[in-house]
Amino acid sequence: MTVTLADVAARARVSPATVSRVLNGNYPVAASTRERVLRAVDDLDYVLNGPASSLAAATSDLVGILVNDIADPFFGIMAGAAQTEIGGPGDGSGRAGGEKLAVVCNTGGSPERELTYLTLLQRQRAAAVVLTGGAVEDPAHQAAVSAKLAKLADAGTRVVLCGRPPLPDGEAVVAALAFDNRGGGRRLTEHLLSLGHRRIGYVAGPLERTTTRHRLEGHREAMRAAGLVGDEERLTVHGPYDRRSGYDATLELLRREPEVTAVVAANDTVALGASAAVRDRGLRIPEDISVAGFDDLPFSVDAVPALTTVRLPLFEAGARAGRLAMGKETPPPGGIATIAAELMVRGSTAPPRV
Amino acid sequence: MTVTLADVAARARVSPATVSRVLNGNYPVAASTRERVLRAVDDLDYVLNGPASSLAAATSDLVGILVNDIADPFFGIMAGAAQTEIGGPGDGSGRAGGEKLAVVCNTGGSPERELTYLTLLQRQRAAAVVLTGGAVEDPAHQAAVSAKLAKLADAGTRVVLCGRPPLPDGEAVVAALAFDNRGGGRRLTEHLLSLGHRRIGYVAGPLERTTTRHRLEGHREAMRAAGLVGDEERLTVHGPYDRRSGYDATLELLRREPEVTAVVAANDTVALGASAAVRDRGLRIPEDISVAGFDDLPFSVDAVPALTTVRLPLFEAGARAGRLAMGKETPPPGGIATIAAELMVRGSTAPPRV
DNA sequence: TCCCGGATAGAAAGCGCTTGCTACGGCTGT
DNA sequence: ACAGCCGTAGCAAGCGCTTTCTATCCGGGA
């Protein structure tokens, strides 16, 4: 059989209550007693029964981090940073206490899975939940998520949004850290415009996501401000946030409008695919066509030529979200913070041929 | 207060036992009764209390997936695949049943964190644990991990290793899926040798990891077979599995031996850094120097020139590990399977200048 | 008509831990 | 010398669910 608290208590010749208190360190216990208990724990190789403990204490040390695609470094970086802050193991804190089990859950971008994970975390009475990445804009789903989050919140779970716009109906959450996707998108296109580009293709992400929409809106804002209107639909192709989609969409774009001098991709991964397509068509980057991405993932600087993109402080944002989830940092005023995006001009963009 | 089983029972005018049975679907309940219960559950928005349920049933639906670096697609891909198989939400199974909470835990490559996560999962009485990635070769740590896994195993947790060599002392695990890192490493170097390279630099991973050692051994095997011995130490530089390390190590390599005609990197990410270094030194790939990687991550085919590398079926392996963890697939004979690595020759390698 | 077995439902005993409250010395203050 | 405290430890009552065992209701065979 597995060892229980009672076994430890017996061996240390104290009551179970005392063992519990030693383990939790939240009640005065004489040093000598503590010593004895700790030795017994060691001798017996005792491991606390998590479920029992959570049940009795009505709390749990689970913290969930939801991501859309765990194979995408965009999410990996945020999740890793958050997990580090949440501490899980080895958070430096001497011993017990902040020891949380930070786990990441991969929704694969599916609204249903997102909801199911939230329910599962609710079941487990998670201490906190961090949702990363853009939300799906289906009203029904948004309502469902909001409701779920509200329920989680008033069951005591701390909810933090990271890289995700605030909930429409406000404050069911501890904090929302939103990236300035629109501003970044605008500045990126302004950069292209200032180089002299006029026919700019846009490879957008999946239609119904906030991230997609905001980046695209920023782009169009800039185009409109430059007086370039009318071609929006023709020069935009939607697709998933992956390399393949960037490749295909760019080919399509080039077919629709052979005169494009620049392609803006919804993110760096897509930009990689776009670059491949451009090259496969026998065109040079940036001499014939400029290519730009978004996110500034680590590999972007190593692309050839280095990718012009918009840097999002993913690590910092993830870490901050982690801290907020742990209550180690005070939320921004109003619970909402917008995180700036920084334009990174590199070799993949240049003035168009004359 | 939160809704409990008893509340649902009251509303459905049945006993708590019946509600439990409806929810678990493991006991005959009259259709009409079931209906009534389900409606009550819905009306009250009832969510099962996970800890209580786990405590009473002495089981849990948590499945842990340990990874070394969540921001690295190498792990992301495996973890994602495993998570999909484990089902977590939306595994297609009509309703309850296989509904497991698959979570990934990021050890950051630290042995202590690995151990702590295992303990935490043990606390939670995890249904299964999947360990991915190479192990650290410190004997003390290996012993500790083995002991932990043994304990987990006989507490009923299914343990699966994925991309990790079998435990030295044998069968504490359901199955071990090991990549043929040695064979892959050997074939990669043989390819270079067959192109005519003789002075080949090797940018290795961190010293004490099995993955690092096996790949390096494969490389040296090939070199030795070609009669190239003596320069091993001078032509090998160790460092972490990241881009930066590849960059620095390659610079160092070029300093030590300006005559190298090829650089083999421990993995694709490192190869990216290596390529950057080569270019920054004003050398062309592959005309002046060939560069090769390992893993065949998605971005490798988009590198310029496309990266010659060794393909590891990460997705398939992860999925299989997930299935094994769920008991959906029978383990390979002896519990050990070696997964083949396939050489992918692309543009980054070519014969050396004459 | 009576009895028995199958199909359902309920009662109740925990699962292993936490925690409010009580108990018990030995000190201090008067 | 006695009352009152502080510092510790134990008692015991749950936390919300699962599951064994028992009770009940029905229909059918004898």
GROMACS .gro file of C-alpha atoms (C1' of nucleotides) in nm, chain C:
model
   30
  709DT     C1'    1  -5.094  -1.788  -0.659
  710DC     C1'    2  -4.630  -1.778  -0.483
  711DC     C1'    3  -4.138  -1.744  -0.525
  712DC     C1'    4  -3.725  -1.604  -0.740
  713DG     C1'    5  -3.422  -1.338  -1.011
  714DG     C1'    6  -3.311  -0.925  -1.277
  715DA     C1'    7  -3.300  -0.441  -1.288
  716DT     C1'    8  -3.261  -0.009  -1.034
  717DA     C1'    9  -3.205   0.289  -0.658
  718DG     C1'   10  -3.052   0.415  -0.186
  719DA     C1'   11  -2.778   0.398   0.254
  720DA     C1'   12  -2.360   0.448   0.435
  721DA     C1'   13  -1.884   0.374   0.489
  722DG     C1'   14  -1.495   0.550   0.377
  723DC     C1'   15  -1.084   0.787   0.050
  724DG     C1'   16  -0.654   1.092   0.303
  725DC     C1'   17  -0.614   1.527   0.435
  726DT     C1'   18  -0.705   2.005   0.683
  727DT     C1'   19  -0.842   2.280   1.060
  728DG     C1'   20  -1.140   2.475   1.434
  729DC     C1'   21  -1.153   2.387   1.882
  730DT     C1'   22  -1.006   2.183   2.300
  731DA     C1'   23  -0.645   2.019   2.624
  732DC     C1'   24  -0.239   2.060   2.871
  733DG     C1'   25   0.195   2.222   3.072
  734DG     C1'   26   0.491   2.560   3.234
  735DC     C1'   27   0.560   3.073   3.299
  736DT     C1'   28   0.464   3.523   3.426
  737DG     C1'   29   0.246   3.863   3.698
  738DT     C1'   30   0.051   4.004   4.133
   0.00000   0.00000   0.00000
